[in-house]
Amino acid sequence: AYALRRQGGCLMRLNRDAEATAVYRRMLELAPDHADSLLDLAILLREAGDMPGALDLLRQARGILPERSIYARALGTTYLMNGEVENAIVELSAAAERKPTSVIIRQNLAIALIQADRMEEAGDQIRLALRLEPGNPTIRQIAMQLQRAGIQP
């Protein structure tokens, strides 16, 4: 299983996604509860447009290691990409609790909150993100969007 996991990672880095997907599927036959491999396969499926498949694998990974922020972040981000904003907010909020200094989590949570028309809460997330990375262009762009909506991040 370890060798297959390494092979899958190498194939991903080479952008040989179809081959990587097949290797991760074989790897998971040997170790079906390996959360990191579930995550990697889910990301491949998400990038290929298989959102239901990606979400299923991410929910499995999240259930195996619920305390790890990376799984909540990936699940929340995938929910957001799939238009499931409320589910995204729940997962990204959990990820932010576990890893409060992650700018990418704060960014994605702010985007989900904006989509849910929860602008004040989005402003809170962007305010925190700006403290962590004041020069981050994506965070600054979201801050300007919130300012145009009358929210001071």
mmCIF file of C-alpha atoms in Angstrom:
data_model
loop_
_atom_site.group_PDB
_atom_site.id
_atom_site.type_symbol
_atom_site.label_atom_id
_atom_site.label_comp_id
_atom_site.label_asym_id
_atom_site.label_seq_id
_atom_site.Cartn_x
_atom_site.Cartn_y
_atom_site.Cartn_z
ATOM 1 C CA ALA A 1 0.000 0.000 0.000
ATOM 2 C CA TYR A 2 2.813 2.397 0.857
ATOM 3 C CA ALA A 3 4.482 1.915 -2.523
ATOM 4 C CA LEU A 4 1.177 2.481 -4.322
ATOM 5 C CA ARG A 5 0.590 5.657 -2.321
ATOM 6 C CA ARG A 6 4.029 6.969 -3.284
ATOM 7 C CA GLN A 7 3.409 6.029 -6.912
ATOM 8 C CA GLY A 8 0.050 7.824 -6.883
ATOM 9 C CA GLY A 9 1.647 10.960 -5.463
ATOM 10 C CA CYS A 10 4.352 10.925 -8.129
ATOM 11 C CA LEU A 11 1.770 10.497 -10.868
ATOM 12 C CA MET A 12 -0.245 13.410 -9.468
ATOM 13 C CA ARG A 13 2.826 15.664 -9.540
ATOM 14 C CA LEU A 14 3.396 14.647 -13.160
ATOM 15 C CA ASN A 15 -0.228 15.577 -13.999
ATOM 16 C CA ARG A 16 -0.983 11.993 -14.965
ATOM 17 C CA ASP A 17 -4.295 12.125 -13.156
ATOM 18 C CA ALA A 18 -6.019 9.143 -14.770
ATOM 19 C CA GLU A 19 -3.118 6.887 -13.845
ATOM 20 C CA ALA A 20 -2.923 8.365 -10.347
ATOM 21 C CA THR A 21 -6.643 7.764 -9.874
ATOM 22 C CA ALA A 22 -6.254 4.091 -10.803
ATOM 23 C CA VAL A 23 -3.276 3.684 -8.451
ATOM 24 C CA TYR A 24 -5.113 5.326 -5.527
ATOM 25 C CA ARG A 25 -8.122 3.092 -6.130
ATOM 26 C CA ARG A 26 -5.860 0.031 -5.958
ATOM 27 C CA MET A 27 -4.165 1.403 -2.862
ATOM 28 C CA LEU A 28 -7.510 1.936 -1.136
ATOM 29 C CA GLU A 29 -8.479 -1.664 -1.858
ATOM 30 C CA LEU A 30 -5.550 -2.610 0.389
ATOM 31 C CA ALA A 31 -6.090 0.099 3.017
ATOM 32 C CA PRO A 32 -9.665 1.412 2.719
ATOM 33 C CA ASP A 33 -9.396 3.580 5.835
ATOM 34 C CA HIS A 34 -6.257 5.488 4.833
ATOM 35 C CA ALA A 35 -7.551 9.027 5.150
ATOM 36 C CA ASP A 36 -4.729 10.769 3.284
ATOM 37 C CA SER A 37 -5.217 8.512 0.257
ATOM 38 C CA LEU A 38 -8.969 9.109 0.392
ATOM 39 C CA LEU A 39 -8.186 12.839 0.357
ATOM 40 C CA ASP A 40 -5.791 12.563 -2.580
ATOM 41 C CA LEU A 41 -8.236 10.503 -4.628
ATOM 42 C CA ALA A 42 -11.031 12.907 -3.745
ATOM 43 C CA ILE A 43 -8.998 15.861 -5.012
ATOM 44 C CA LEU A 44 -8.358 14.010 -8.273
ATOM 45 C CA LEU A 45 -12.074 13.272 -8.638
ATOM 46 C CA ARG A 46 -12.993 16.861 -7.797
ATOM 47 C CA GLU A 47 -10.611 18.172 -10.456
ATOM 48 C CA ALA A 48 -12.113 15.727 -12.951
ATOM 49 C CA GLY A 49 -15.598 17.074 -12.179
ATOM 50 C CA ASP A 50 -16.858 14.101 -10.137
ATOM 51 C CA MET A 51 -18.180 16.111 -7.209
ATOM 52 C CA PRO A 52 -20.415 13.353 -5.767
ATOM 53 C CA GLY A 53 -17.480 10.933 -5.777
ATOM 54 C CA ALA A 54 -15.149 13.515 -4.253
ATOM 55 C CA LEU A 55 -17.637 14.446 -1.543
ATOM 56 C CA ASP A 56 -18.209 10.798 -0.646
ATOM 57 C CA LEU A 57 -14.476 10.170 -0.200
ATOM 58 C CA LEU A 58 -13.955 13.391 1.736
ATOM 59 C CA ARG A 59 -16.796 12.551 4.128
ATOM 60 C CA GLN A 60 -15.123 9.163 4.689
ATOM 61 C CA ALA A 61 -11.735 10.771 5.357
ATOM 62 C CA ARG A 62 -13.319 13.328 7.682
ATOM 63 C CA GLY A 63 -15.012 10.524 9.617
ATOM 64 C CA ILE A 64 -11.747 8.627 10.031
ATOM 65 C CA LEU A 65 -9.762 11.577 11.397
ATOM 66 C CA PRO A 66 -12.307 14.220 12.418
ATOM 67 C CA GLU A 67 -9.781 16.241 14.391
ATOM 68 C CA ARG A 68 -7.610 17.059 11.352
ATOM 69 C CA SER A 69 -8.332 20.453 9.821
ATOM 70 C CA ILE A 70 -7.158 19.414 6.348
ATOM 71 C CA TYR A 71 -10.138 17.088 5.891
ATOM 72 C CA ALA A 72 -12.661 19.684 7.094
ATOM 73 C CA ARG A 73 -11.044 22.260 4.810
ATOM 74 C CA ALA A 74 -11.115 19.985 1.764
ATOM 75 C CA LEU A 75 -14.688 18.885 2.445
ATOM 76 C CA GLY A 76 -15.845 22.453 3.039
ATOM 77 C CA THR A 77 -14.112 23.734 -0.073
ATOM 78 C CA THR A 78 -15.614 20.936 -2.156
ATOM 79 C CA TYR A 79 -19.078 21.646 -0.758
ATOM 80 C CA LEU A 80 -18.550 25.294 -1.728
ATOM 81 C CA MET A 81 -17.473 24.337 -5.242
ATOM 82 C CA ASN A 82 -20.590 22.161 -5.482
ATOM 83 C CA GLY A 83 -22.892 25.014 -4.422
ATOM 84 C CA GLU A 84 -23.665 23.524 -0.994
ATOM 85 C CA VAL A 85 -22.965 26.744 0.871
ATOM 86 C CA GLU A 86 -24.413 25.877 4.295
ATOM 87 C CA ASN A 87 -22.504 22.581 4.422
ATOM 88 C CA ALA A 88 -19.395 24.475 3.339
ATOM 89 C CA ILE A 89 -19.798 26.957 6.188
ATOM 90 C CA VAL A 90 -20.128 24.164 8.753
ATOM 91 C CA GLU A 91 -16.992 22.358 7.567
ATOM 92 C CA LEU A 92 -14.880 25.461 6.990
ATOM 93 C CA SER A 93 -15.871 26.803 10.416
ATOM 94 C CA ALA A 94 -14.726 23.514 11.960
ATOM 95 C CA ALA A 95 -11.467 23.756 10.030
ATOM 96 C CA ALA A 96 -10.941 27.352 11.219
ATOM 97 C CA GLU A 97 -11.455 26.266 14.832
ATOM 98 C CA ARG A 98 -8.785 23.596 14.449
ATOM 99 C CA LYS A 99 -6.339 25.781 12.510
ATOM 100 C CA PRO A 100 -7.108 29.430 13.300
ATOM 101 C CA THR A 101 -4.025 30.796 11.519
ATOM 102 C CA SER A 102 -4.870 29.355 8.087
ATOM 103 C CA VAL A 103 -5.493 32.173 5.643
ATOM 104 C CA ILE A 104 -6.869 29.823 2.966
ATOM 105 C CA ILE A 105 -9.465 28.471 5.397
ATOM 106 C CA ARG A 106 -10.465 32.014 6.403
ATOM 107 C CA GLN A 107 -10.622 33.013 2.736
ATOM 108 C CA ASN A 108 -12.843 30.106 1.725
ATOM 109 C CA LEU A 109 -15.048 30.586 4.777
ATOM 110 C CA ALA A 110 -15.454 34.283 3.909
ATOM 111 C CA ILE A 111 -16.436 33.384 0.340
ATOM 112 C CA ALA A 112 -19.032 30.918 1.636
ATOM 113 C CA LEU A 113 -20.384 33.492 4.102
ATOM 114 C CA ILE A 114 -20.655 36.093 1.321
ATOM 115 C CA GLN A 115 -22.598 33.598 -0.793
ATOM 116 C CA ALA A 116 -24.906 33.010 2.184
ATOM 117 C CA ASP A 117 -25.346 36.814 2.485
ATOM 118 C CA ARG A 118 -23.704 36.795 5.923
ATOM 119 C CA MET A 119 -21.551 39.799 5.181
ATOM 120 C CA GLU A 120 -20.661 40.831 8.739
ATOM 121 C CA GLU A 121 -19.341 37.346 9.494
ATOM 122 C CA ALA A 122 -17.425 37.358 6.209
ATOM 123 C CA GLY A 123 -15.908 40.679 7.286
ATOM 124 C CA ASP A 124 -14.758 39.084 10.544
ATOM 125 C CA GLN A 125 -12.992 36.307 8.615
ATOM 126 C CA ILE A 126 -11.314 38.729 6.235
ATOM 127 C CA ARG A 127 -10.239 40.954 9.113
ATOM 128 C CA LEU A 128 -8.481 37.971 10.695
ATOM 129 C CA ALA A 129 -6.954 36.930 7.363
ATOM 130 C CA LEU A 130 -5.627 40.467 6.787
ATOM 131 C CA ARG A 131 -3.913 40.380 10.176
ATOM 132 C CA LEU A 132 -2.261 37.098 9.216
ATOM 133 C CA GLU A 133 -1.271 38.106 5.661
ATOM 134 C CA PRO A 134 -1.817 41.817 5.049
ATOM 135 C CA GLY A 135 -0.341 41.665 1.548
ATOM 136 C CA ASN A 136 -2.336 38.662 0.300
ATOM 137 C CA PRO A 137 -3.904 39.872 -2.979
ATOM 138 C CA THR A 138 -6.899 37.522 -2.833
ATOM 139 C CA ILE A 139 -7.745 38.560 0.719
ATOM 140 C CA ARG A 140 -7.349 42.228 -0.194
ATOM 141 C CA GLN A 141 -9.674 41.742 -3.178
ATOM 142 C CA ILE A 142 -12.343 40.163 -0.959
ATOM 143 C CA ALA A 143 -11.863 43.008 1.542
ATOM 144 C CA MET A 144 -12.526 45.558 -1.239
ATOM 145 C CA GLN A 145 -15.639 43.616 -2.284
ATOM 146 C CA LEU A 146 -16.898 43.768 1.297
ATOM 147 C CA GLN A 147 -16.096 47.492 1.532
ATOM 148 C CA ARG A 148 -18.191 48.105 -1.585
ATOM 149 C CA ALA A 149 -21.025 46.298 0.215
ATOM 150 C CA GLY A 150 -20.616 48.614 3.208
ATOM 151 C CA ILE A 151 -18.731 46.170 5.439
ATOM 152 C CA GLN A 152 -15.471 47.337 7.003
ATOM 153 C CA PRO A 153 -13.048 44.413 7.234
#
